[in-house]
mmCIF file of C-alpha atoms in Angstrom:
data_model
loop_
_atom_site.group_PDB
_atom_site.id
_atom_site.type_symbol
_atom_site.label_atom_id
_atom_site.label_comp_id
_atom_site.label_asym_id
_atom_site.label_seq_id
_atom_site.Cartn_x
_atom_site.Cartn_y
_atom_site.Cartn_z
ATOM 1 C CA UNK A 1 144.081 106.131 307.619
ATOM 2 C CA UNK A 2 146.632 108.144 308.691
ATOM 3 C CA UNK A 3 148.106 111.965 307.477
ATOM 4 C CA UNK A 4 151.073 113.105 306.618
ATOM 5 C CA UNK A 5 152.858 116.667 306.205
ATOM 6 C CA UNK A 6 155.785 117.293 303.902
ATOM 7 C CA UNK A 7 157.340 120.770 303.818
ATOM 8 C CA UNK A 8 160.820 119.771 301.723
ATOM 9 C CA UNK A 9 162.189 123.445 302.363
ATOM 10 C CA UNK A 10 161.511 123.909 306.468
ATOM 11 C CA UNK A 11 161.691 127.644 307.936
ATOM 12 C CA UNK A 12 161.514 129.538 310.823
ATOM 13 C CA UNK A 13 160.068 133.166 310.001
ATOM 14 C CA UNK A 14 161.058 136.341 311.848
ATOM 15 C CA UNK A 15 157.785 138.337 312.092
ATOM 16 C CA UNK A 16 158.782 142.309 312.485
ATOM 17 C CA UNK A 17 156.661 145.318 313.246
ATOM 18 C CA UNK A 18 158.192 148.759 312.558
ATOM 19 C CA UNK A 19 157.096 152.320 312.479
ATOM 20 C CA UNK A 20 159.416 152.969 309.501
ATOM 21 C CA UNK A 21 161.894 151.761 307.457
ATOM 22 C CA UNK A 22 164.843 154.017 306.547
ATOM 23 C CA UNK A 23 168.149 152.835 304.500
ATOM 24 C CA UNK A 24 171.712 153.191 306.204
ATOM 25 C CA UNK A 25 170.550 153.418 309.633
ATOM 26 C CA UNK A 26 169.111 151.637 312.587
ATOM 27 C CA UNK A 27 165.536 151.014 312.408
ATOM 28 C CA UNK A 28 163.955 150.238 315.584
ATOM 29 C CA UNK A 29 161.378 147.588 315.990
ATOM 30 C CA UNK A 30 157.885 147.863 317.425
ATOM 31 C CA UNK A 31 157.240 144.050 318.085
ATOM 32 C CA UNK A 32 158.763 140.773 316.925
ATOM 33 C CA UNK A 33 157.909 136.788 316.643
ATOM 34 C CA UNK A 34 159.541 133.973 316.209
ATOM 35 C CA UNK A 35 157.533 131.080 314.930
ATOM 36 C CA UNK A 36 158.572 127.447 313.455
ATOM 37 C CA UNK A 37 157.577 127.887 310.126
ATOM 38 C CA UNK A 38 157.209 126.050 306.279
ATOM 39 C CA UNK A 39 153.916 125.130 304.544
ATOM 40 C CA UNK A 40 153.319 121.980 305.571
ATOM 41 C CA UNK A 41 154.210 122.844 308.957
ATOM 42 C CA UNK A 42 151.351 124.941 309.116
ATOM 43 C CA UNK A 43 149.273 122.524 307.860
ATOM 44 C CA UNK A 44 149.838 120.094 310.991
ATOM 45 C CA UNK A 45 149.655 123.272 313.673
ATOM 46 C CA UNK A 46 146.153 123.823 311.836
ATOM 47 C CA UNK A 47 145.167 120.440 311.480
ATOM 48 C CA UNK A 48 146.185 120.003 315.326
ATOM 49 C CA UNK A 49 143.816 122.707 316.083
ATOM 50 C CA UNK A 50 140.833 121.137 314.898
ATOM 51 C CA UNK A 51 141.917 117.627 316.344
ATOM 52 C CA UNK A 52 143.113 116.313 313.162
ATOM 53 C CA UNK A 53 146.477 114.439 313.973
ATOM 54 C CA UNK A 54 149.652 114.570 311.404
ATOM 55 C CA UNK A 55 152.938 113.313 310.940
ATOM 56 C CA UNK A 56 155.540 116.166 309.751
ATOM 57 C CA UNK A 57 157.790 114.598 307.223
ATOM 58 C CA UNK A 58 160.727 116.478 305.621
ATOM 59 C CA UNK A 59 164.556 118.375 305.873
ATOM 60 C CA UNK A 60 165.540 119.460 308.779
ATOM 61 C CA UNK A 61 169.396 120.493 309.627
ATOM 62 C CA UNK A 62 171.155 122.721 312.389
ATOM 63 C CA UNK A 63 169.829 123.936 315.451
ATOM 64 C CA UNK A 64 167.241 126.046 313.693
ATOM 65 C CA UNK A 65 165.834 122.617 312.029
ATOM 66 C CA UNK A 66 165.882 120.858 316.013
ATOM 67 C CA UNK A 67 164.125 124.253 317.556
ATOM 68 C CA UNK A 68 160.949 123.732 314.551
ATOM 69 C CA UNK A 69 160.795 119.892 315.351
ATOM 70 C CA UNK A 70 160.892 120.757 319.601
ATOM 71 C CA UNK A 71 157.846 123.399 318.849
ATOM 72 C CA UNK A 72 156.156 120.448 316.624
ATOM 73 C CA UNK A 73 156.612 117.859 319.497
ATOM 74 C CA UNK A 74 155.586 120.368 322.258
ATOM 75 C CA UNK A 75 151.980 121.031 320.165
ATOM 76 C CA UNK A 76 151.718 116.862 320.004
ATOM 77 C CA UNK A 77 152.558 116.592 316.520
ATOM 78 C CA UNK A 78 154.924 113.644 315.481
ATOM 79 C CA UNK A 79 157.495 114.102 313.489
ATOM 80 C CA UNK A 80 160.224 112.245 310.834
ATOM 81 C CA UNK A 81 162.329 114.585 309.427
ATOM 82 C CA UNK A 82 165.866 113.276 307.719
ATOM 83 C CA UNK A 83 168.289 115.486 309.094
ATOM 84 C CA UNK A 84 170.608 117.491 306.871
ATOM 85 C CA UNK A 85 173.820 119.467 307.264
ATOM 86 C CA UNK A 86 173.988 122.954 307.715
ATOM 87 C CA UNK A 87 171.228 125.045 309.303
ATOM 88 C CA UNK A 88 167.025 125.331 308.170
ATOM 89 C CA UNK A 89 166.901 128.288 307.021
ATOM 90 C CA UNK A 90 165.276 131.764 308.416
ATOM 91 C CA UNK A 91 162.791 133.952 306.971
ATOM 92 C CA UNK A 92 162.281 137.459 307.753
ATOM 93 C CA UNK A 93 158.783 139.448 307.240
ATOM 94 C CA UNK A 94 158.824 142.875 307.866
ATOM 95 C CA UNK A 95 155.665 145.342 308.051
ATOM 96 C CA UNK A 96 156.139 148.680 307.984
ATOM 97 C CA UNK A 97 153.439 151.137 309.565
ATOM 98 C CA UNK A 98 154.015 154.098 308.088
ATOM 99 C CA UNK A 99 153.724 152.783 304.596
ATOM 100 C CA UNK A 100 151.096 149.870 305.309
ATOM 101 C CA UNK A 101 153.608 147.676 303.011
ATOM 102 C CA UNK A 102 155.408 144.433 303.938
ATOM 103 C CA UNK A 103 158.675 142.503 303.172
ATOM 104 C CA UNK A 104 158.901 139.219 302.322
ATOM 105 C CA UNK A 105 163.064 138.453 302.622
ATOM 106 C CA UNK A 106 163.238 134.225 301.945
ATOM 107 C CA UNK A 107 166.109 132.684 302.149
ATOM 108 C CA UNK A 108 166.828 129.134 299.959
ATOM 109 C CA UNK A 109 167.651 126.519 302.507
ATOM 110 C CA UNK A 110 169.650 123.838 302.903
ATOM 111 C CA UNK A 111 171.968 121.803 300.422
ATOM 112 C CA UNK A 112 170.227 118.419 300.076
ATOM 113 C CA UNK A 113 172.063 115.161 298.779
ATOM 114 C CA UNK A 114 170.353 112.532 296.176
ATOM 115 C CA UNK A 115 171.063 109.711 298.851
ATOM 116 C CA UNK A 116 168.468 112.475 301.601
ATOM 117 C CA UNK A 117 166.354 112.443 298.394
ATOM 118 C CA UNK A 118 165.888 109.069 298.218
ATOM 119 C CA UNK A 119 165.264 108.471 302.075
ATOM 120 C CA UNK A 120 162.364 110.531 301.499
ATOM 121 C CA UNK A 121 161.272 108.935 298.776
ATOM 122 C CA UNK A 122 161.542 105.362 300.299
ATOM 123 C CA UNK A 123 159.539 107.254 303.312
ATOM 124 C CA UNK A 124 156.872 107.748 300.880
ATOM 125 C CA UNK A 125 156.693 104.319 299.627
ATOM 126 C CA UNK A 126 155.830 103.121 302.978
ATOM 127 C CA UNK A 127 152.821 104.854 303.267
ATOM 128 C CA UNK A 128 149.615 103.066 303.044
ATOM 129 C CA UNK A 129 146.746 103.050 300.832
ATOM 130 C CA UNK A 130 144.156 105.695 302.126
ATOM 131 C CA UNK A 131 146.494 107.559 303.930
ATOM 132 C CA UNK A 132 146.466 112.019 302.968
ATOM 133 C CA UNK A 133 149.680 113.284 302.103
ATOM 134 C CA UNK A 134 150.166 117.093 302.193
ATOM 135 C CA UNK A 135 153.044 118.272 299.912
ATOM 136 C CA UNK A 136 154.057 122.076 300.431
ATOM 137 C CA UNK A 137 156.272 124.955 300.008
ATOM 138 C CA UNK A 138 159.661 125.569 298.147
ATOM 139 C CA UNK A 139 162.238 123.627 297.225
ATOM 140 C CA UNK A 140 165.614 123.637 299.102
ATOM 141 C CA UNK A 141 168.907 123.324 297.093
ATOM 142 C CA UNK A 142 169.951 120.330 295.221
ATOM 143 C CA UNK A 143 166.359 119.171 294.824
ATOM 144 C CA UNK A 144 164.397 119.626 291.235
ATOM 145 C CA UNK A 145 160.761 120.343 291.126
ATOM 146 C CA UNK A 146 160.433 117.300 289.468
ATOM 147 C CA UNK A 147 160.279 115.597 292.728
ATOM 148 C CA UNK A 148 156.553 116.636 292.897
ATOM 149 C CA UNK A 149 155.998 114.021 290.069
ATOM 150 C CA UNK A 150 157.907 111.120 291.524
ATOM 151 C CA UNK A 151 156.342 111.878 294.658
ATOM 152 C CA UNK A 152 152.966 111.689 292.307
ATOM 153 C CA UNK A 153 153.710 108.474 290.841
ATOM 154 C CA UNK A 154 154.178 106.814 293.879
ATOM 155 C CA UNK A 155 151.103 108.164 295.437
ATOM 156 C CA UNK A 156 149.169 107.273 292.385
ATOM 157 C CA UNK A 157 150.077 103.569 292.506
ATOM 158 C CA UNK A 158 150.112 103.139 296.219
ATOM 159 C CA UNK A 159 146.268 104.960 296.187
ATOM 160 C CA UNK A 160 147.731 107.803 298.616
ATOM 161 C CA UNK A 161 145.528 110.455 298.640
ATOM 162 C CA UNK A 162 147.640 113.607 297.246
ATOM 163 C CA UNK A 163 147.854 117.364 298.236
ATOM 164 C CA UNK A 164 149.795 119.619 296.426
ATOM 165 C CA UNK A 165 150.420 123.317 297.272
ATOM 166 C CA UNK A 166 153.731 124.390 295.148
ATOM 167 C CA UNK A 167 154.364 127.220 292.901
ATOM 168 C CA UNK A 168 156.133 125.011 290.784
ATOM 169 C CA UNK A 169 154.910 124.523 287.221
ATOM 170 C CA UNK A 170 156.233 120.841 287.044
ATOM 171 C CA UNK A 171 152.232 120.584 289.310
ATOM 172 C CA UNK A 172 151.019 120.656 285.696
ATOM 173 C CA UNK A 173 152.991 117.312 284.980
ATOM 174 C CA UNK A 174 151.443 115.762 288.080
ATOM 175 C CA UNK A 175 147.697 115.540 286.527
ATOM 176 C CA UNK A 176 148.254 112.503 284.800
ATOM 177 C CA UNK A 177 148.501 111.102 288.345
ATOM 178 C CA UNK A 178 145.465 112.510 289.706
ATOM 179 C CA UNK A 179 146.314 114.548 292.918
ATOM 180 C CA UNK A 180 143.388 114.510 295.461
ATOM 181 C CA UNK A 181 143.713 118.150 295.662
ATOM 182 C CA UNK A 182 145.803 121.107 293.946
ATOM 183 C CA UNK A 183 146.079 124.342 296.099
ATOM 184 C CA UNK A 184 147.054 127.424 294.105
ATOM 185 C CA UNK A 185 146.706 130.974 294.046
ATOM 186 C CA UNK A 186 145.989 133.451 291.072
ATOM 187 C CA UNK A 187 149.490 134.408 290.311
ATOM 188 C CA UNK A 188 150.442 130.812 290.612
ATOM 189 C CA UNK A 189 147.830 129.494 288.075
ATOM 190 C CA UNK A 190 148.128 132.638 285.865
ATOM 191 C CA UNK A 191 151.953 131.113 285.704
ATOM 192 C CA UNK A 192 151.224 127.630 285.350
ATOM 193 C CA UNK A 193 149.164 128.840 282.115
ATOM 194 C CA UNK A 194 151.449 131.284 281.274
ATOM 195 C CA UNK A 195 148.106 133.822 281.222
ATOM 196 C CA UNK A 196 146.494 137.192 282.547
ATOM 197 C CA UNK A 197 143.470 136.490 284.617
ATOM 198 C CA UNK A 198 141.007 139.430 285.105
ATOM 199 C CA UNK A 199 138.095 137.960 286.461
ATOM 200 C CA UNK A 200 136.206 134.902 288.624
ATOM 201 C CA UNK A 201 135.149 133.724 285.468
ATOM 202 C CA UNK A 202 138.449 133.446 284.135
ATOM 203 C CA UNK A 203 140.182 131.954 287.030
ATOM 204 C CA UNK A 204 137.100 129.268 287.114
ATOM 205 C CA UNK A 205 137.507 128.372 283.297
ATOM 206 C CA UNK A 206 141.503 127.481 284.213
ATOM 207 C CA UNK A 207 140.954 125.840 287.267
ATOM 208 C CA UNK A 208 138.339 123.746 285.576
ATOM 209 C CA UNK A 209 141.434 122.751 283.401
ATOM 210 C CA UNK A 210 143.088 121.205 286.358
ATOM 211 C CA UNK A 211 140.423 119.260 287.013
ATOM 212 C CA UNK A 212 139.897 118.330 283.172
ATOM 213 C CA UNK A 213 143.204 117.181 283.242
ATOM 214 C CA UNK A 214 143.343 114.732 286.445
ATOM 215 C CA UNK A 215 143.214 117.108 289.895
ATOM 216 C CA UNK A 216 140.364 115.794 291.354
ATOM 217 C CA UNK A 217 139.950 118.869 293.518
ATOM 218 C CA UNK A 218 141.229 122.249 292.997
ATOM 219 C CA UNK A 219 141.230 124.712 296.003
ATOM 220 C CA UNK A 220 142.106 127.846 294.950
ATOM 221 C CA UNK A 221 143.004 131.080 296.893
ATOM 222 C CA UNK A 222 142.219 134.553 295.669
ATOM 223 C CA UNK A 223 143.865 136.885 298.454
ATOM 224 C CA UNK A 224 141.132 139.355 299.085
ATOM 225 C CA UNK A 225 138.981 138.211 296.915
ATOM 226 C CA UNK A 226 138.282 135.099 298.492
ATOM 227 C CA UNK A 227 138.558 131.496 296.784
ATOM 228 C CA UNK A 228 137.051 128.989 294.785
ATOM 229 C CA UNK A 229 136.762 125.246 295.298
ATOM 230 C CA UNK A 230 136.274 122.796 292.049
ATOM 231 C CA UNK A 231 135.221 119.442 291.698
ATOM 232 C CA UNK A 232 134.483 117.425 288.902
ATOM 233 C CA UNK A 233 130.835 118.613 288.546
ATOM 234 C CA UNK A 234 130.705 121.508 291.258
ATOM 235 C CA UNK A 235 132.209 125.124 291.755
ATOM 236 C CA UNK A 236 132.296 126.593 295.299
ATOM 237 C CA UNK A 237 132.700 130.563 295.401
ATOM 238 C CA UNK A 238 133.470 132.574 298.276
ATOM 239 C CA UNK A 239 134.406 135.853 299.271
ATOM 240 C CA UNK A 240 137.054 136.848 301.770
ATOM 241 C CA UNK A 241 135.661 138.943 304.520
ATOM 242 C CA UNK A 242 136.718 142.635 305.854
ATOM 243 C CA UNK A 243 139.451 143.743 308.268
ATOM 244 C CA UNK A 244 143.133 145.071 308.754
ATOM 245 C CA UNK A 245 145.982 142.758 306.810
ATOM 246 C CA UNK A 246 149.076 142.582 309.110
ATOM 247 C CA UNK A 247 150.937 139.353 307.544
ATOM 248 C CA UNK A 248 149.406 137.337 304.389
ATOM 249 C CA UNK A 249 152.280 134.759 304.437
ATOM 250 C CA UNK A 250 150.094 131.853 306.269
ATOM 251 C CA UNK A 251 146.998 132.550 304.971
ATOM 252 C CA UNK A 252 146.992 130.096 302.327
ATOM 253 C CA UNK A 253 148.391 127.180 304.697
ATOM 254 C CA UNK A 254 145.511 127.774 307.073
ATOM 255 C CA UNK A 255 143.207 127.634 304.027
ATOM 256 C CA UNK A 256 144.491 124.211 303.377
ATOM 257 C CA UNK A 257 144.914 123.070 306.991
ATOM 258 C CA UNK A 258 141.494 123.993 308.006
ATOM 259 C CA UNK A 259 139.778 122.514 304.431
ATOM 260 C CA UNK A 260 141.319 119.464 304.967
ATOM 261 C CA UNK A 261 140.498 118.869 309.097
ATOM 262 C CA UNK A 262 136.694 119.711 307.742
ATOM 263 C CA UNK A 263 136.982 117.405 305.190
ATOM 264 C CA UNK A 264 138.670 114.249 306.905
ATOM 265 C CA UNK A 265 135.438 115.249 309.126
ATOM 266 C CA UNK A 266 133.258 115.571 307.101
ATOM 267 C CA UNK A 267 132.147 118.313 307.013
ATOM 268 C CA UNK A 268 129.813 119.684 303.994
ATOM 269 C CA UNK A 269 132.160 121.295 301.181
ATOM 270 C CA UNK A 270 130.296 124.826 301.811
ATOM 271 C CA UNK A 271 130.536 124.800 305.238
ATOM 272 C CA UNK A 272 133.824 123.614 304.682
ATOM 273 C CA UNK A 273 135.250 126.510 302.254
ATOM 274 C CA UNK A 274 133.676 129.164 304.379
ATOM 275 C CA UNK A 275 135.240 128.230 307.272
ATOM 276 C CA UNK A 276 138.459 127.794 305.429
ATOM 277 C CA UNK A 277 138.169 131.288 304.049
ATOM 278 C CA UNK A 278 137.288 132.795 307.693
ATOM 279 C CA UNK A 279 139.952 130.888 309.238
ATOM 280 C CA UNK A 280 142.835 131.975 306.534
ATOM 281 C CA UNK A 281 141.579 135.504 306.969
ATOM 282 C CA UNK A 282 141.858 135.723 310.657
ATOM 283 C CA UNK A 283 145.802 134.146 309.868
ATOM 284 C CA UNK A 284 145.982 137.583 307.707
ATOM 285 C CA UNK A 285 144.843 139.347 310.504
ATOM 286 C CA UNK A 286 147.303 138.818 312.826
ATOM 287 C CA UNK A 287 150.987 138.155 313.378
ATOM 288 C CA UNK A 288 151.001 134.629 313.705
ATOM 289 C CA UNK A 289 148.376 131.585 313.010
ATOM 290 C CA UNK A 290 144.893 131.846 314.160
ATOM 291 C CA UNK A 291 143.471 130.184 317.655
ATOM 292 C CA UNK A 292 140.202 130.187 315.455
ATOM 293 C CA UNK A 293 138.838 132.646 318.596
ATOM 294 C CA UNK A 294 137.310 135.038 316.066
ATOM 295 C CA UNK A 295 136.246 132.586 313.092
ATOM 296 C CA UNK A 296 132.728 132.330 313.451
ATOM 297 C CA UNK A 297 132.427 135.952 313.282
ATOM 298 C CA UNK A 298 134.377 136.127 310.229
ATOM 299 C CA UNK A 299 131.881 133.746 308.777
ATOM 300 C CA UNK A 300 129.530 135.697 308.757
ATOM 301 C CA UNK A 301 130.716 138.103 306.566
ATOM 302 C CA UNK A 302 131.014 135.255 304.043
ATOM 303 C CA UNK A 303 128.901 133.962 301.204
ATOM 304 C CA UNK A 304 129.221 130.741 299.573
ATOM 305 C CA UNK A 305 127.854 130.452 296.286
ATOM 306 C CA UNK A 306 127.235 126.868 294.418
ATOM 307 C CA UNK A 307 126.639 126.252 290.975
ATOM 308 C CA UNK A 308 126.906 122.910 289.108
ATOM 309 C CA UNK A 309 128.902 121.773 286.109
#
């Protein structure tokens, strides 16, 4: 068994820390980061953590797509990205002190041609029957998100064990090829369903019609609110425990990275989401992803309720 990253839209994200933000002049930073970035990339760097090993699949182009693969290979994570002309693109977060607000500036990414579309593809079909493959993030330009069903179909008939996390609502023509797991946020599944959510209730009855429909697990994020994890004949709840928000945008990818290492583990699907919750909270805690240094403790502010279907 072996598991696999794909993050078709690759990033690196420019972390900034400012007192304030003023138009038509210079603003002076407090702090910065640069970090090698994209969805599924931050599933491996989790996964790594834990001792889960990955292979990053995926675009990469420029010098900006050669410094994300160097940072992958000097964290022991194996790589085999198609490389693309132009340059990966750079993402810029800003949080501003003053206000307490932050800015999320993301760019599109490269061009990609039908004959890199296809190389992935064929990299797909070699996988092997058990194997996990993690699907993330955006898609760059010249690719539909109507690759997330090819890439299903394949899956599905070479018994590849599925993980989607994509905004997209072609995810919703996926189910007939029963991902292993779905990963999405309110906002996303209030889009999917075209719906306002207002409650746990609500956002349980929806993702139950994920799972209804052919996800066979549904992991999904609720910001501060916590998350819920669905299964054919159990729900998971959780809440999200307390402390200062200073960047949200890898909270959900630690979610997933740390879900999955507890799973391949296996680890109890309680223990599992709570840690999962604690671990994507401490990611919103600070400026880059967690070292898992304060994790426990986070736990413990967490409470995992279980009721069956």
């Amino acid at each position: 068994m072996a598991v696999y990253t794909c993050t078709l839209n690759l990033a690196i994200d420019l972390f900034i820390e400012t007192d304030e933000m003023k138009p038509f002049q210079v603003n002076r930073t407090k702090d910065d980061d640069i970090q090698a970035n994209g969805k599924g990339v931050n599933v491996s760097l989790i996964m790594k953590k834990l001792g889960i090993d990955s292979t990053a699949l995926g675009f990469k182009a420029g010098f900006t797509g050669n410094y994300i693969e160097d940072y992958l290979h000097q964290q022991a994570i194996q790589t085999d990205f198609i490389p693309v002309p132009g340059f990966t693109r750079i993402n810029v977060f800003t949080h501003v002190n003053r206000d307490n607000k932050e800015y999320k500036l993301v760019n599109k990414g490269s061009e990609i041609s039908k004959k890199q579309i296809n190389l992935l593809l064929d990299q797909i079909r070699h996988l092997q029957a058990g194997d996990y493959l993690c699907v993330s993030g955006s898609m760059p330009q010249g690719v539909s998100p109507k690759i997330l069903i090819a890439i299903s179909r394949i899956c599905f008939e070479k018994q590849v064990n599925l993980i989607i996390d994509s905004s997209y609502s072609e995810v919703l023509e996926c189910l007939p090829y029963q991902p292993f797991l779905l990963k999405p946020n309110e906002e996303e599944l209030q889009a999917w369903y075209q719906t306002e959510i207002n409650d746990r209730k609500g956002y349980i009855d929806y993702a139950k019609r994920l799972v209804a429909s052919g996800a066979q697990n549904v992991l999904l994020s609720l910001g501060g609110e916590g998350g819920l994890l669905l299964t054919k004949d159990t729900v998971y709840s959780g809440n999200s425990p307390k402390g200062k928000v200073v960047n949200t945008a890898c909270a959900g990818d630690t979610l997933l990275g740390t879900f999955l290492a507890g799973y391949l583990t296996g680890e109890p699907l309680d223990v599992n989401l709570k840690k999962g919750l604690a671990a994507g909270s401490s990611t919103a805690f600070r400026k880059g992803l967690t070292d898992f240094s304060d994790v426990a403790e986070l736990e413990e502010q967490i409470e995992i309720k279980r009721r069956s279907e």
